[in-house]
Amino acid sequence: MPQRAHALPPADPVEELRAAASAEDDNGQPLYQPTDPARPIGHANPPRRPKGVAVQLTPRPSRLEVERRIAQAQLWVAQRLPLVQIIENARENWGIHNTQTVNRYLNLARERMVEELITDRRRHQAEQIFALNDCARRAMDAGQFNAAVGAFRVIAEIGGLLRAPIKPPEPRA
């Protein structure tokens, strides 16, 4: 019995997203469009539809478009939008009706956000300290001194100045 060669997934996640299915069937399985009529019919090359049936084909996105979609997915994750809203936005903005493909974009966006946070830790700390300084200033202007003290405490923790707990341990009887 001849063994079938399994196509290896692309190593580049952007290429994987470019090749992802844009639609899914009623069971949530991806629908792949016919790729090459010269190749035998299989998972990646399903049979062609009859000529009378109109099919809405979405063109394969460019690398630049995939990068733009990943950046937009990062924004949606940062805005903490619910998954239902993210899927609806992907349908409206990208023409993707496959939830698996949307999840691939979201996973890659989250992965990149973590990488950026790790590699750019000092810049991220500086941004957080700047935002907390602004928060503390506004809290003091509003007379909310407890909030201002809390913001300064977090600034000290981020900067590494505060390592010990604020409250002393309770005496043991």
mmCIF file of C-alpha atoms in Angstrom:
data_model
loop_
_atom_site.group_PDB
_atom_site.id
_atom_site.type_symbol
_atom_site.label_atom_id
_atom_site.label_comp_id
_atom_site.label_asym_id
_atom_site.label_seq_id
_atom_site.Cartn_x
_atom_site.Cartn_y
_atom_site.Cartn_z
ATOM 1 C CA MET A 1 0.000 0.000 0.000
ATOM 2 C CA PRO A 2 1.592 3.329 -0.999
ATOM 3 C CA GLN A 3 1.977 5.820 1.789
ATOM 4 C CA ARG A 4 0.539 9.256 1.277
ATOM 5 C CA ALA A 5 2.893 12.132 1.789
ATOM 6 C CA HIS A 6 1.480 14.516 4.356
ATOM 7 C CA ALA A 7 2.028 18.162 3.608
ATOM 8 C CA LEU A 8 4.061 19.757 6.375
ATOM 9 C CA PRO A 9 2.613 22.988 7.757
ATOM 10 C CA PRO A 10 4.566 26.065 6.746
ATOM 11 C CA ALA A 11 7.189 27.030 9.295
ATOM 12 C CA ASP A 12 6.320 30.700 8.920
ATOM 13 C CA PRO A 13 3.053 31.511 10.756
ATOM 14 C CA VAL A 14 2.343 34.310 8.281
ATOM 15 C CA GLU A 15 2.437 31.818 5.389
ATOM 16 C CA GLU A 16 0.207 29.498 7.408
ATOM 17 C CA LEU A 17 -2.339 32.304 7.776
ATOM 18 C CA ARG A 18 -2.089 33.170 4.096
ATOM 19 C CA ALA A 19 -3.005 29.578 3.253
ATOM 20 C CA ALA A 20 -5.760 29.294 5.901
ATOM 21 C CA ALA A 21 -9.337 28.675 4.880
ATOM 22 C CA SER A 22 -11.587 31.719 4.832
ATOM 23 C CA ALA A 23 -14.856 29.833 5.391
ATOM 24 C CA GLU A 24 -16.162 26.869 7.349
ATOM 25 C CA ASP A 25 -18.999 24.385 6.951
ATOM 26 C CA ASP A 26 -21.907 23.853 9.343
ATOM 27 C CA ASN A 27 -19.772 21.603 11.568
ATOM 28 C CA GLY A 28 -17.012 24.212 11.944
ATOM 29 C CA GLN A 29 -14.582 22.427 9.620
ATOM 30 C CA PRO A 30 -12.567 24.656 7.269
ATOM 31 C CA LEU A 31 -13.564 24.819 3.609
ATOM 32 C CA TYR A 32 -10.581 24.910 1.305
ATOM 33 C CA GLN A 33 -10.962 26.182 -2.225
ATOM 34 C CA PRO A 34 -9.682 24.081 -5.124
ATOM 35 C CA THR A 35 -5.992 24.692 -5.608
ATOM 36 C CA ASP A 36 -4.796 22.877 -8.701
ATOM 37 C CA PRO A 37 -7.003 20.895 -11.098
ATOM 38 C CA ALA A 38 -3.968 18.919 -12.312
ATOM 39 C CA ARG A 39 -3.401 17.384 -8.864
ATOM 40 C CA PRO A 40 -5.525 14.482 -7.635
ATOM 41 C CA ILE A 41 -8.518 15.373 -5.498
ATOM 42 C CA GLY A 42 -7.770 15.277 -1.777
ATOM 43 C CA HIS A 43 -8.011 17.308 1.423
ATOM 44 C CA ALA A 44 -6.135 20.313 0.015
ATOM 45 C CA ASN A 45 -7.659 19.952 -3.460
ATOM 46 C CA PRO A 46 -11.409 19.199 -3.165
ATOM 47 C CA PRO A 47 -13.531 18.599 -6.252
ATOM 48 C CA ARG A 48 -14.670 21.644 -8.180
ATOM 49 C CA ARG A 49 -18.214 22.903 -7.778
ATOM 50 C CA PRO A 50 -20.691 22.612 -10.625
ATOM 51 C CA LYS A 51 -20.589 25.499 -13.092
ATOM 52 C CA GLY A 52 -24.037 26.819 -12.155
ATOM 53 C CA VAL A 53 -23.137 27.403 -8.491
ATOM 54 C CA ALA A 54 -21.687 30.826 -7.682
ATOM 55 C CA VAL A 55 -18.932 30.745 -5.073
ATOM 56 C CA GLN A 56 -17.669 33.791 -3.229
ATOM 57 C CA LEU A 57 -13.888 33.355 -3.418
ATOM 58 C CA THR A 58 -11.736 35.510 -1.203
ATOM 59 C CA PRO A 59 -8.286 36.198 -2.595
ATOM 60 C CA ARG A 60 -5.261 34.996 -0.672
ATOM 61 C CA PRO A 61 -4.034 37.894 1.489
ATOM 62 C CA SER A 62 -0.586 39.348 0.898
ATOM 63 C CA ARG A 63 2.107 39.201 3.577
ATOM 64 C CA LEU A 64 1.516 42.900 4.265
ATOM 65 C CA GLU A 65 -2.229 42.275 4.682
ATOM 66 C CA VAL A 66 -1.560 39.395 7.100
ATOM 67 C CA GLU A 67 0.768 41.614 9.148
ATOM 68 C CA ARG A 68 -1.923 44.323 9.208
ATOM 69 C CA ARG A 69 -4.494 41.794 10.382
ATOM 70 C CA ILE A 70 -2.161 40.570 13.130
ATOM 71 C CA ALA A 71 -1.639 44.166 14.298
ATOM 72 C CA GLN A 72 -5.392 44.730 14.283
ATOM 73 C CA ALA A 73 -5.894 41.502 16.265
ATOM 74 C CA GLN A 74 -3.319 42.769 18.790
ATOM 75 C CA LEU A 75 -5.390 45.939 19.152
ATOM 76 C CA TRP A 76 -8.574 43.931 19.711
ATOM 77 C CA VAL A 77 -6.837 41.778 22.330
ATOM 78 C CA ALA A 78 -5.469 44.896 24.053
ATOM 79 C CA GLN A 79 -8.971 46.393 24.059
ATOM 80 C CA ARG A 80 -10.193 43.153 25.702
ATOM 81 C CA LEU A 81 -13.012 42.717 23.186
ATOM 82 C CA PRO A 82 -15.101 39.569 23.641
ATOM 83 C CA LEU A 83 -14.344 36.719 21.227
ATOM 84 C CA VAL A 84 -17.774 37.031 19.617
ATOM 85 C CA GLN A 85 -17.068 40.694 18.805
ATOM 86 C CA ILE A 86 -13.597 39.851 17.458
ATOM 87 C CA ILE A 87 -15.054 37.168 15.160
ATOM 88 C CA GLU A 88 -17.710 39.608 13.936
ATOM 89 C CA ASN A 89 -15.044 42.267 13.297
ATOM 90 C CA ALA A 90 -12.986 39.717 11.339
ATOM 91 C CA ARG A 91 -16.023 38.880 9.197
ATOM 92 C CA GLU A 92 -16.723 42.523 8.469
ATOM 93 C CA ASN A 93 -13.136 43.753 8.005
ATOM 94 C CA TRP A 94 -11.317 40.750 6.574
ATOM 95 C CA GLY A 95 -14.061 38.648 4.969
ATOM 96 C CA ILE A 96 -13.134 35.622 7.109
ATOM 97 C CA HIS A 97 -16.017 33.388 8.152
ATOM 98 C CA ASN A 98 -13.863 30.639 9.680
ATOM 99 C CA THR A 99 -13.415 30.806 13.442
ATOM 100 C CA GLN A 100 -10.326 28.577 13.309
ATOM 101 C CA THR A 101 -8.572 31.113 11.086
ATOM 102 C CA VAL A 102 -9.591 33.969 13.391
ATOM 103 C CA ASN A 103 -8.191 31.978 16.336
ATOM 104 C CA ARG A 104 -4.909 31.525 14.447
ATOM 105 C CA TYR A 105 -4.661 35.304 14.016
ATOM 106 C CA LEU A 106 -5.453 35.832 17.712
ATOM 107 C CA ASN A 107 -2.916 33.248 18.880
ATOM 108 C CA LEU A 108 -0.186 34.787 16.750
ATOM 109 C CA ALA A 109 -1.159 38.283 17.954
ATOM 110 C CA ARG A 110 -0.960 37.182 21.612
ATOM 111 C CA GLU A 111 2.350 35.444 20.978
ATOM 112 C CA ARG A 112 3.816 38.589 19.431
ATOM 113 C CA MET A 113 2.490 40.751 22.264
ATOM 114 C CA VAL A 114 4.300 38.553 24.800
ATOM 115 C CA GLU A 115 7.506 38.618 22.726
ATOM 116 C CA GLU A 116 7.359 42.413 22.479
ATOM 117 C CA LEU A 117 6.759 42.696 26.216
ATOM 118 C CA ILE A 118 9.729 40.478 27.021
ATOM 119 C CA THR A 119 12.162 42.037 24.547
ATOM 120 C CA ASP A 120 11.112 45.611 25.242
ATOM 121 C CA ARG A 121 10.695 45.330 29.002
ATOM 122 C CA ARG A 122 12.451 48.605 29.947
ATOM 123 C CA ARG A 123 10.421 50.660 27.483
ATOM 124 C CA HIS A 124 7.253 48.982 28.725
ATOM 125 C CA GLN A 125 8.192 49.734 32.344
ATOM 126 C CA ALA A 126 8.842 53.380 31.446
ATOM 127 C CA GLU A 127 5.441 53.643 29.731
ATOM 128 C CA GLN A 128 3.699 52.158 32.765
ATOM 129 C CA ILE A 129 5.537 54.473 35.182
ATOM 130 C CA PHE A 130 4.648 57.498 33.034
ATOM 131 C CA ALA A 131 0.976 56.453 32.937
ATOM 132 C CA LEU A 132 0.924 55.857 36.691
ATOM 133 C CA ASN A 133 2.534 59.267 37.340
ATOM 134 C CA ASP A 134 -0.259 60.855 35.319
ATOM 135 C CA CYS A 135 -2.826 58.787 37.234
ATOM 136 C CA ALA A 136 -1.326 59.827 40.589
ATOM 137 C CA ARG A 137 -1.291 63.508 39.567
ATOM 138 C CA ARG A 138 -4.953 63.370 38.540
ATOM 139 C CA ALA A 139 -5.847 61.539 41.762
ATOM 140 C CA MET A 140 -4.147 64.228 43.858
ATOM 141 C CA ASP A 141 -5.914 66.981 41.891
ATOM 142 C CA ALA A 142 -9.223 65.255 42.657
ATOM 143 C CA GLY A 143 -8.373 64.871 46.332
ATOM 144 C CA GLN A 144 -8.143 61.064 46.134
ATOM 145 C CA PHE A 145 -4.919 60.729 48.071
ATOM 146 C CA ASN A 146 -5.290 56.999 48.781
ATOM 147 C CA ALA A 147 -5.361 56.341 45.041
ATOM 148 C CA ALA A 148 -2.311 58.563 44.551
ATOM 149 C CA VAL A 149 -0.371 56.738 47.262
ATOM 150 C CA GLY A 150 -1.337 53.414 45.659
ATOM 151 C CA ALA A 151 -0.110 54.615 42.274
ATOM 152 C CA PHE A 152 3.206 55.728 43.766
ATOM 153 C CA ARG A 153 3.529 52.357 45.521
ATOM 154 C CA VAL A 154 3.073 50.529 42.201
ATOM 155 C CA ILE A 155 5.610 52.877 40.568
ATOM 156 C CA ALA A 156 8.105 51.942 43.299
ATOM 157 C CA GLU A 157 7.402 48.246 42.733
ATOM 158 C CA ILE A 158 7.877 48.561 38.962
ATOM 159 C CA GLY A 159 11.106 50.491 39.449
ATOM 160 C CA GLY A 160 12.424 47.873 41.852
ATOM 161 C CA LEU A 161 12.643 50.313 44.758
ATOM 162 C CA LEU A 162 10.064 48.514 46.857
ATOM 163 C CA ARG A 163 10.608 44.852 47.587
ATOM 164 C CA ALA A 164 9.337 44.498 51.168
ATOM 165 C CA PRO A 165 5.640 44.338 51.992
ATOM 166 C CA ILE A 166 4.001 47.648 52.904
ATOM 167 C CA LYS A 167 2.253 46.369 56.033
ATOM 168 C CA PRO A 168 4.346 44.871 58.842
ATOM 169 C CA PRO A 169 3.534 41.278 59.697
ATOM 170 C CA GLU A 170 0.904 40.859 62.394
ATOM 171 C CA PRO A 171 2.314 39.936 65.833
ATOM 172 C CA ARG A 172 1.812 36.322 66.800
ATOM 173 C CA ALA A 173 0.169 35.612 70.137
#
